[in-house]
PDB file of C-alpha atoms in Angstrom:
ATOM      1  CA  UNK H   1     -80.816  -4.243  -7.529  1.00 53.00           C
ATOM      2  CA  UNK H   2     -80.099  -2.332 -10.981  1.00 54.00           C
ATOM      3  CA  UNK H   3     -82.909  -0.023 -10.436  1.00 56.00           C
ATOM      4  CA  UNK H   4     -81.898   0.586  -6.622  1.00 66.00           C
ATOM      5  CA  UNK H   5     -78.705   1.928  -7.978  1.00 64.00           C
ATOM      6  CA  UNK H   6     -80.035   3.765 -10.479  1.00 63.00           C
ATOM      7  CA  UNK H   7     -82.322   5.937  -8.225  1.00 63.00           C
ATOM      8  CA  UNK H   8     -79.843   6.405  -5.520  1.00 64.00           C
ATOM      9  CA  UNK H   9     -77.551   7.854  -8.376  1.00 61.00           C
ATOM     10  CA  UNK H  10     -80.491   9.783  -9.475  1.00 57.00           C
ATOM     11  CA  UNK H  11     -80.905  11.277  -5.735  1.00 58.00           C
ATOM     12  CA  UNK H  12     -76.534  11.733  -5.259  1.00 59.00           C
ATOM     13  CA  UNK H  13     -76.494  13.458  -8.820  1.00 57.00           C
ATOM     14  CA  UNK H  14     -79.100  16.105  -7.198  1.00 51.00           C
ATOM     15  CA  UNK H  15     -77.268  16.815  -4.063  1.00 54.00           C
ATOM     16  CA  UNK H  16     -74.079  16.903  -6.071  1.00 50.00           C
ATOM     17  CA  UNK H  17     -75.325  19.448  -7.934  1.00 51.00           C
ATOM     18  CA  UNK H  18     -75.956  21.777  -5.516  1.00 47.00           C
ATOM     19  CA  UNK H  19     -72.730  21.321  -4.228  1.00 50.00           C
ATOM     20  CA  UNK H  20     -71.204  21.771  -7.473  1.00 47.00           C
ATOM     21  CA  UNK H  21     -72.657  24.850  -7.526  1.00 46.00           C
ATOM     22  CA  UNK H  22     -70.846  26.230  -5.349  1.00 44.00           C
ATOM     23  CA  UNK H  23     -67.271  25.433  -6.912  1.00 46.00           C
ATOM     24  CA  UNK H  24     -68.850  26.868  -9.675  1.00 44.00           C
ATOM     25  CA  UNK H  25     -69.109  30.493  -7.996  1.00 39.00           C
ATOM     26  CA  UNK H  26     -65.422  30.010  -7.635  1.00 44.00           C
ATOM     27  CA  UNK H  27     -64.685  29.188 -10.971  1.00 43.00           C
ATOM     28  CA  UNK H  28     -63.775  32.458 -12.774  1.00 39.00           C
ATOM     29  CA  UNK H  29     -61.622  33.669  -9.940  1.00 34.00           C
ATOM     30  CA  UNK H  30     -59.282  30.518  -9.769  1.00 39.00           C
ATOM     31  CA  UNK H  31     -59.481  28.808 -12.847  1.00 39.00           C
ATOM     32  CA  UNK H  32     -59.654  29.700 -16.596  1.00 37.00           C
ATOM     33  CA  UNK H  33     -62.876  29.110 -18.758  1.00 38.00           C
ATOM     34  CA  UNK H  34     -61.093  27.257 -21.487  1.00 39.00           C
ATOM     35  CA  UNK H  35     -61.073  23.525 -21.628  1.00 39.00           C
ATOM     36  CA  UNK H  36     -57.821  21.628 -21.706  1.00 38.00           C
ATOM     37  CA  UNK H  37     -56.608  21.421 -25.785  1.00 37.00           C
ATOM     38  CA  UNK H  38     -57.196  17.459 -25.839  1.00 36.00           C
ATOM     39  CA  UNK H  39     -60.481  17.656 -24.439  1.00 37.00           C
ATOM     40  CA  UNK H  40     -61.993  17.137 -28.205  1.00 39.00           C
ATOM     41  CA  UNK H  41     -59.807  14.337 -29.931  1.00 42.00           C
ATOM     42  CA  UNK H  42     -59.402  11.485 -32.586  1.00 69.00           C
ATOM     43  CA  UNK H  43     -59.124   8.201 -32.415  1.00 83.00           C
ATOM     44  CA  UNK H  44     -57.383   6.038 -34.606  1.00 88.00           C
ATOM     45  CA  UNK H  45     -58.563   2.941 -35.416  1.00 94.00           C
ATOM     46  CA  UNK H  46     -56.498  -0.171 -35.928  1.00 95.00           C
ATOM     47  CA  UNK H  47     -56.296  -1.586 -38.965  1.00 96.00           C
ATOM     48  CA  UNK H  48     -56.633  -5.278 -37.597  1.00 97.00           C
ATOM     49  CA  UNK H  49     -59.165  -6.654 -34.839  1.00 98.00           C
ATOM     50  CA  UNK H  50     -58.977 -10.438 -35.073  1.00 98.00           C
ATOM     51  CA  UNK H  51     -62.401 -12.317 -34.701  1.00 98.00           C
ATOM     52  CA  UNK H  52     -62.371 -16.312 -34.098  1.00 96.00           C
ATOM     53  CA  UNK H  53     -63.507 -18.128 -37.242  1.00 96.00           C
ATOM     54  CA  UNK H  54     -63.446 -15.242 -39.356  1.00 98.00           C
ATOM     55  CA  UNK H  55     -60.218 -13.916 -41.683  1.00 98.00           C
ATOM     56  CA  UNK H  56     -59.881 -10.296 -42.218  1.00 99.00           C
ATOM     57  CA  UNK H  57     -59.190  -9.610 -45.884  1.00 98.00           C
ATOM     58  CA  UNK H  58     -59.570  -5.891 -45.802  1.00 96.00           C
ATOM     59  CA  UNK H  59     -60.131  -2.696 -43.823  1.00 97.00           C
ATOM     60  CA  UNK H  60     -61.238   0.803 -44.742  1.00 95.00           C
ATOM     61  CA  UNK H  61     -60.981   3.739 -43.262  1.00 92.00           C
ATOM     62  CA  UNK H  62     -64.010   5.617 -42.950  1.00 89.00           C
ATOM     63  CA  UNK H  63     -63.635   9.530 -43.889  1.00 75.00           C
ATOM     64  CA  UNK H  64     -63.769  12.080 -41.022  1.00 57.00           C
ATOM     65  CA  UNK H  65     -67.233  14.130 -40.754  1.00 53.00           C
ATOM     66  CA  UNK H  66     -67.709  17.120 -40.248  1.00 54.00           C
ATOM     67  CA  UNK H  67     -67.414  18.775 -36.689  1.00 51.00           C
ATOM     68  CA  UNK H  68     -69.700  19.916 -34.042  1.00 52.00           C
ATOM     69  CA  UNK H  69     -69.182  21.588 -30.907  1.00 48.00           C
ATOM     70  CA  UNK H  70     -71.498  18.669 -28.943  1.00 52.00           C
ATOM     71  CA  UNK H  71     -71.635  16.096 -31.916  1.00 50.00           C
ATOM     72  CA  UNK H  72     -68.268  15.508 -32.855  1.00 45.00           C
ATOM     73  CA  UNK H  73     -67.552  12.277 -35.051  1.00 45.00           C
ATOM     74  CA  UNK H  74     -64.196  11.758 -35.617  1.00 44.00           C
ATOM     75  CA  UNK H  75     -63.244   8.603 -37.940  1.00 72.00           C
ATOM     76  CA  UNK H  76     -64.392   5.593 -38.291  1.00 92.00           C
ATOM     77  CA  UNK H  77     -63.192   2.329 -40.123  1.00 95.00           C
ATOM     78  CA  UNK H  78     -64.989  -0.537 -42.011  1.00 97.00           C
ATOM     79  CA  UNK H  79     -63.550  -4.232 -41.515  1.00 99.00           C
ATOM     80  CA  UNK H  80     -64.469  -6.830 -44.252  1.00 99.00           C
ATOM     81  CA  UNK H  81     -63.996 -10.806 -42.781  1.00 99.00           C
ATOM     82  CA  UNK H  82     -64.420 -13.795 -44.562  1.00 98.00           C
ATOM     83  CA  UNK H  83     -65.660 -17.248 -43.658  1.00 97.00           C
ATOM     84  CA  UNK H  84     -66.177 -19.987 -46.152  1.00 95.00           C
ATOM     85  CA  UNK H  85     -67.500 -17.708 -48.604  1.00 96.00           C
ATOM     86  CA  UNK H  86     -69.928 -15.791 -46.343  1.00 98.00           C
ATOM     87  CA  UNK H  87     -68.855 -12.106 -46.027  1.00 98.00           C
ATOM     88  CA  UNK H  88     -69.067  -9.927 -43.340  1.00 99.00           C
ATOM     89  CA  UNK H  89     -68.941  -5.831 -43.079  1.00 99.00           C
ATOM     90  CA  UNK H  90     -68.234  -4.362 -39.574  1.00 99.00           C
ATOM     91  CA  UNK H  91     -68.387  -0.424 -39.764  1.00 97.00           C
ATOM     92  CA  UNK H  92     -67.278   1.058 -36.733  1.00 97.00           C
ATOM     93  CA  UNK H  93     -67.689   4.849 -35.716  1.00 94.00           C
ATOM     94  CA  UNK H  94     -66.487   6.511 -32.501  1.00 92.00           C
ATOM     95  CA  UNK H  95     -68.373   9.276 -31.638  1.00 88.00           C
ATOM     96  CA  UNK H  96     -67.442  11.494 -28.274  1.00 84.00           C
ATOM     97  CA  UNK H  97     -70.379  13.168 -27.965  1.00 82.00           C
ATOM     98  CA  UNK H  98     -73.314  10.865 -28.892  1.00 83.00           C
ATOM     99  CA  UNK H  99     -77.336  10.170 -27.560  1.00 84.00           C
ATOM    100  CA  UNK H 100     -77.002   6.479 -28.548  1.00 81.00           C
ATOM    101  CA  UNK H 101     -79.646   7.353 -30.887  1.00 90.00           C
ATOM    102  CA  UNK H 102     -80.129   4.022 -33.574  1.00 91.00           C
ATOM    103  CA  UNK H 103     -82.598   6.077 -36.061  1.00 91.00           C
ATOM    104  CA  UNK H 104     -79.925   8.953 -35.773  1.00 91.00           C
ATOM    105  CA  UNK H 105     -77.179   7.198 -36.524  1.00 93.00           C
ATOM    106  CA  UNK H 106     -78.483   4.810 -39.175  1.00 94.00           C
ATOM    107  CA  UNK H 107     -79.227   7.975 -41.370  1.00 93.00           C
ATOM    108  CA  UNK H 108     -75.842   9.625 -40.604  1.00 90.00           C
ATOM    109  CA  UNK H 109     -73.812   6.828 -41.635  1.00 92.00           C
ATOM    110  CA  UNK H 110     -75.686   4.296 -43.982  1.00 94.00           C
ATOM    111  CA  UNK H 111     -78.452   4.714 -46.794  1.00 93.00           C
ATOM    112  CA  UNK H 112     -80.835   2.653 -44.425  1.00 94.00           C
ATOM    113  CA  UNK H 113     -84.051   4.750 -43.580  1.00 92.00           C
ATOM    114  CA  UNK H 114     -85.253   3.497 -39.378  1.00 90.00           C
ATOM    115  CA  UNK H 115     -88.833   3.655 -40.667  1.00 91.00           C
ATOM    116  CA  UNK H 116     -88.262   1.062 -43.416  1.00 93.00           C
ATOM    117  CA  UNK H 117     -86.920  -1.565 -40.961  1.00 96.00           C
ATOM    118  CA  UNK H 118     -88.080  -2.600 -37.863  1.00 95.00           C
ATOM    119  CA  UNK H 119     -85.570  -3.317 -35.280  1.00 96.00           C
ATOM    120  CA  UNK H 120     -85.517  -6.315 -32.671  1.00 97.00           C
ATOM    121  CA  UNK H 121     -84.003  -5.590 -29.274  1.00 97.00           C
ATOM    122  CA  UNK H 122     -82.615  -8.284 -27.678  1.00 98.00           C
ATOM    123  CA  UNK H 123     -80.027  -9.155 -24.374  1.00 98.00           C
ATOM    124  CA  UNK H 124     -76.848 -10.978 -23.701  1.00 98.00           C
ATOM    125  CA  UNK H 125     -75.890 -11.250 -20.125  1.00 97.00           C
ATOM    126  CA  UNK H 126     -72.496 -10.056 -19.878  1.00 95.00           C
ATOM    127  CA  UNK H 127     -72.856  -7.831 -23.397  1.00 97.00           C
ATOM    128  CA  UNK H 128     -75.994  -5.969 -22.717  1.00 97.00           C
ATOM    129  CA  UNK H 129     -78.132  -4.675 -25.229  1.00 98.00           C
ATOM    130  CA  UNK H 130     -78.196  -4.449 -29.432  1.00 98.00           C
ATOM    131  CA  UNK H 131     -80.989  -4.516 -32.237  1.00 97.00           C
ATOM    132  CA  UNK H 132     -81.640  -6.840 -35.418  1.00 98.00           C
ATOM    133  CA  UNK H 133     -82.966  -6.057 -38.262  1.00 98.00           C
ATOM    134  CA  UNK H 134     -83.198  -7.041 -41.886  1.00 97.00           C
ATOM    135  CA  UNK H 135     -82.651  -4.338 -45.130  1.00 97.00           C
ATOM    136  CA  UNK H 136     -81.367  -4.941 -48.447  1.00 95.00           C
ATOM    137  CA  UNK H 137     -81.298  -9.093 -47.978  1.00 96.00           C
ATOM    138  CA  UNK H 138     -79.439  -8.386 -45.358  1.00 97.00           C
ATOM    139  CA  UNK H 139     -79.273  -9.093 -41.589  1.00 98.00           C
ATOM    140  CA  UNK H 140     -77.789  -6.357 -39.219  1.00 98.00           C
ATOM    141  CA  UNK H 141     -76.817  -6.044 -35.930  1.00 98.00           C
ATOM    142  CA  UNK H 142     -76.189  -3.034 -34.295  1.00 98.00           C
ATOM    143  CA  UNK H 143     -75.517  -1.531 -30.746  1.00 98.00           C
ATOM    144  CA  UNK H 144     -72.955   1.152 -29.054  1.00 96.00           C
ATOM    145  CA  UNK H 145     -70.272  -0.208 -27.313  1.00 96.00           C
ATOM    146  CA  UNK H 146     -70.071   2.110 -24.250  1.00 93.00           C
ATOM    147  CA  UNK H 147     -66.462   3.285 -21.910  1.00 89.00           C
ATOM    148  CA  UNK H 148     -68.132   1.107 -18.965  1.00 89.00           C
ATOM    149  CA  UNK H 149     -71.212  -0.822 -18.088  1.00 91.00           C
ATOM    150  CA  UNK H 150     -73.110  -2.661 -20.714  1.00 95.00           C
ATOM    151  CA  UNK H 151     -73.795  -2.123 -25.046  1.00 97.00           C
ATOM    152  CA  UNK H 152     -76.855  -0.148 -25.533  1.00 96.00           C
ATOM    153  CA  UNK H 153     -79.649  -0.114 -28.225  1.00 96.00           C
ATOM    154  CA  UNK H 154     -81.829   2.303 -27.679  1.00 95.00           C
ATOM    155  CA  UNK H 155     -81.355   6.500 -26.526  1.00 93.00           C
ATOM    156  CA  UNK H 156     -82.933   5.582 -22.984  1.00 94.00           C
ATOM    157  CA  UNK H 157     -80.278   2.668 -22.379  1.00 95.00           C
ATOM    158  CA  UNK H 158     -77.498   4.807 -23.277  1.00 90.00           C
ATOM    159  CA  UNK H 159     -78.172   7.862 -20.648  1.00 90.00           C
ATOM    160  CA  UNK H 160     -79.206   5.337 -18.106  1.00 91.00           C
ATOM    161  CA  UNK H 161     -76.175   3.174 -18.695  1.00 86.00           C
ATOM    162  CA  UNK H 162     -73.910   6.511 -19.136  1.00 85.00           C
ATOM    163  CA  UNK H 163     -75.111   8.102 -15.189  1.00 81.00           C
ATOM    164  CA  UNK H 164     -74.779   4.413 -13.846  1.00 84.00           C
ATOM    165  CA  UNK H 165     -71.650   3.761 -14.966  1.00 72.00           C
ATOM    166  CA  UNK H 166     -69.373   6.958 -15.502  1.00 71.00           C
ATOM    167  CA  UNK H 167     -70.450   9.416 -13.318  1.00 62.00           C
ATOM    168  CA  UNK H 168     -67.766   9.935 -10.247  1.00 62.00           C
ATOM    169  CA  UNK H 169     -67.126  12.442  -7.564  1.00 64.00           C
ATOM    170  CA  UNK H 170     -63.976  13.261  -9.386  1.00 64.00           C
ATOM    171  CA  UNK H 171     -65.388  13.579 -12.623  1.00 59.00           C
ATOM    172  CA  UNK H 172     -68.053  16.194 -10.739  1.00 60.00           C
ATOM    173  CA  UNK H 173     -65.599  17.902  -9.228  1.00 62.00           C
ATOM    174  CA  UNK H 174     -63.902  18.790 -12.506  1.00 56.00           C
ATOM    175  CA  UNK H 175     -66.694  19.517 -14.382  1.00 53.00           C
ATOM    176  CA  UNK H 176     -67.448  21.786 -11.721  1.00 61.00           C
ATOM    177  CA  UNK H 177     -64.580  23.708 -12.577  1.00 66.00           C
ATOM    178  CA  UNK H 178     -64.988  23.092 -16.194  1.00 67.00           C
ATOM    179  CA  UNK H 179     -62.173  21.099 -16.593  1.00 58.00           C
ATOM    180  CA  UNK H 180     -64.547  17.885 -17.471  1.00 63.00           C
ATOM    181  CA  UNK H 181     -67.852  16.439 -18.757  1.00 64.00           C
ATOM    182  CA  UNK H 182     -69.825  15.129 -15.807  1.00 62.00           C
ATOM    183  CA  UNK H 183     -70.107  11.617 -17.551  1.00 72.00           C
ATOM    184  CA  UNK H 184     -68.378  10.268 -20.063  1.00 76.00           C
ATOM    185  CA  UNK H 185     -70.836  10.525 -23.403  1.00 81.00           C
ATOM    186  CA  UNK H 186     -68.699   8.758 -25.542  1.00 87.00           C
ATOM    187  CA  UNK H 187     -69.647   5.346 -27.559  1.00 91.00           C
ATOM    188  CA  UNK H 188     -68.269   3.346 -30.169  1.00 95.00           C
ATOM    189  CA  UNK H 189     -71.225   2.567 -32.675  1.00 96.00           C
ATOM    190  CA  UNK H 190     -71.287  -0.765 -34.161  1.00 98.00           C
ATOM    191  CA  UNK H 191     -72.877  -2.333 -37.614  1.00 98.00           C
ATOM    192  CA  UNK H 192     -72.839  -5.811 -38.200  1.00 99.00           C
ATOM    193  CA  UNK H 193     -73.755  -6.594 -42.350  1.00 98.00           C
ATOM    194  CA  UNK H 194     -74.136  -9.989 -43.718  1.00 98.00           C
ATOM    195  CA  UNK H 195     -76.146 -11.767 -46.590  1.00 98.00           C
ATOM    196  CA  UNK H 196     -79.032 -13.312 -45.480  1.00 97.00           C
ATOM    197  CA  UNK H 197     -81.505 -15.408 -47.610  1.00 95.00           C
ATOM    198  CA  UNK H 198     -85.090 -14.972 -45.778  1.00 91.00           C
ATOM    199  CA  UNK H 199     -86.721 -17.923 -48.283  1.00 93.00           C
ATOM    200  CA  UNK H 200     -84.196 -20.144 -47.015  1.00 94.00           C
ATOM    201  CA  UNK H 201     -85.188 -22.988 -44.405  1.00 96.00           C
ATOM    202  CA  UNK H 202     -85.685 -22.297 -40.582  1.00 95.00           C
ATOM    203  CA  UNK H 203     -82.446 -24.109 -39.773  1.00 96.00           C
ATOM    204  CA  UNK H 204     -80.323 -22.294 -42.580  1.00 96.00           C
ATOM    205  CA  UNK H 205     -81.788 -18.942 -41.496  1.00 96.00           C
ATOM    206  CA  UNK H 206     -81.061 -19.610 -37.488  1.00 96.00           C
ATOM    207  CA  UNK H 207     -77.565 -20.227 -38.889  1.00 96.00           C
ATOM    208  CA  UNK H 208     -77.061 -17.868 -40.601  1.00 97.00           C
ATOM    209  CA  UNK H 209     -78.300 -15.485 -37.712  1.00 97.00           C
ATOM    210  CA  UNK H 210     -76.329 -17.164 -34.936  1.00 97.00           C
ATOM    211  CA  UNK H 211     -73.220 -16.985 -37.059  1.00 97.00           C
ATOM    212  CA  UNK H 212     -73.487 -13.137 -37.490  1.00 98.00           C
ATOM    213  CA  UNK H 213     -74.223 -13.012 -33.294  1.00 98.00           C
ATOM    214  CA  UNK H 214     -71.160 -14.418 -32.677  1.00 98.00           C
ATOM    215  CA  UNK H 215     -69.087 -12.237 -34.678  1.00 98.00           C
ATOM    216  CA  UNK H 216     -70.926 -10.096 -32.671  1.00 98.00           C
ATOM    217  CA  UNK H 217     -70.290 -10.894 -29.472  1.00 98.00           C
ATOM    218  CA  UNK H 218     -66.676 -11.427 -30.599  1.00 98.00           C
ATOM    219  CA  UNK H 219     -66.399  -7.991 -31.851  1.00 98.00           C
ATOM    220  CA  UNK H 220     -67.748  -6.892 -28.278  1.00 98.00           C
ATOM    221  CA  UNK H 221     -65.096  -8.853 -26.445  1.00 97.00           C
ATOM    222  CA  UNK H 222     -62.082  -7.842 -28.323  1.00 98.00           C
ATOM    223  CA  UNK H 223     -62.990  -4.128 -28.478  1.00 97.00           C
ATOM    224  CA  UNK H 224     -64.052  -4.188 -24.040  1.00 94.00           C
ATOM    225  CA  UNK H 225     -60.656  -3.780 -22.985  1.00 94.00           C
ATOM    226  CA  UNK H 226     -59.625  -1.260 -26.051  1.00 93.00           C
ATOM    227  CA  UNK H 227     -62.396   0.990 -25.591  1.00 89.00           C
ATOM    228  CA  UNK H 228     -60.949   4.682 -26.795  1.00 84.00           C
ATOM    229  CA  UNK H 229     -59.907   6.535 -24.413  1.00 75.00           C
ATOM    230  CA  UNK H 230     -61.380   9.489 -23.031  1.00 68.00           C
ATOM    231  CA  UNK H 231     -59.367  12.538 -24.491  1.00 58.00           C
TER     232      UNK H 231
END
């Protein structure tokens, strides 16, 4: 059914196009080329997001990067939580422009190199995607929370999730006339830290893994309905 969709909206995006074309010939005689001031914005996280189980006991802002035209990352903010003695590190980065890329982003933001780890995809229904992986006796979970549809792992799950989900005849129609992106390319990159000891036992290990998944799909759940908006 998915995959129906998907190549119906890859047929409608071609004939769209065309048409588009044609507003665009009509562009720079009714409309100006600039782009509307708050079409590049912050975001500001909060400095609480309440998980189940867990108690916050701190949160960091993350300092602003530097800015580019199609890769713009604006802030981010780290959230430490606290659950009988096991620690947990959410870092959270909003980025407007984005390719979902995990190797990308891993070296951008954290000192973990993608071709030291090997990452686990995996799927919640209702969620979507995100990837596991072990560094620094450590497990992680990571994924980008996306405006609509489902979280993505991987650069192919993002631009299939981002033309399924975003793309509109109104959003055409103003990026047409340049007053709009034709789908919405934001995402709000997720890592999930917490100690893990891989000598321990099977069952210790599982728990340990299903307690961080939680969190996870907490995190997910909370942040849904608060997704950034779209400046």
């Amino acid at each position: 059914m998915g995959k129906s969709r998907w190549q119906i909206i890859r047929l409608s995006l071609l004939a769209v196009t065309f048409g588009s074309s044609l507003l665009v010939l009509g562009k720079g005689i009714f409309f100006s080329n600039s782009k509307p001031e708050n079409s590049v914005n912050s975001f500001i996280f909060p400095e609480q997001v309440p998980l189940p189980v867990w108690e916050q006991i701190k949160s960091i802002p993350l300092r602003e990067k530097q800015k580019n035209e199609k890769l713009a990352v604006y802030n981010g903010q780290k959230y430490i939580y606290n659950q009988n003695d096991y620690e947990l590190a959410i870092q959270a980065r909003y980025e407007k422009y984005t390719d979902s890329n995990m190797g990308r982003l891993l070296i951008v933001y954290t000192p973990i190199q993608p071709g030291t780890v090997q990452i686990k995809l995996k799927y919640k229904e209702g969620i979507g995607h995100y990837g596991v992986f072990l560094y620094d006796e450590k497990i992680h979970i990571t994924a980008c929370i996306n405006p609509q549809g489902k979280t993505t792992a991987t650069e192919q799950q993002f631009v299939k999730n981002k033309y399924l989900y975003t793309l509109s005849l109104k959003r055409t129609l103003l990026w047409a006339i340049g007053q709009n992106d034709l789908a919405d390319s934001s995402c709000l990159w997720t890592l999930l830290s917490g100690p893990f000891d891989s000598q321990a036992d099977e069952t210790t290990r599982e728990a340990t893994y299903e307690k961080l998944e939680a969190a996870w799909f907490d995190w997910h759940n909370w942040w849904r309905p608060r997704f950034p908006p779209e400046g």
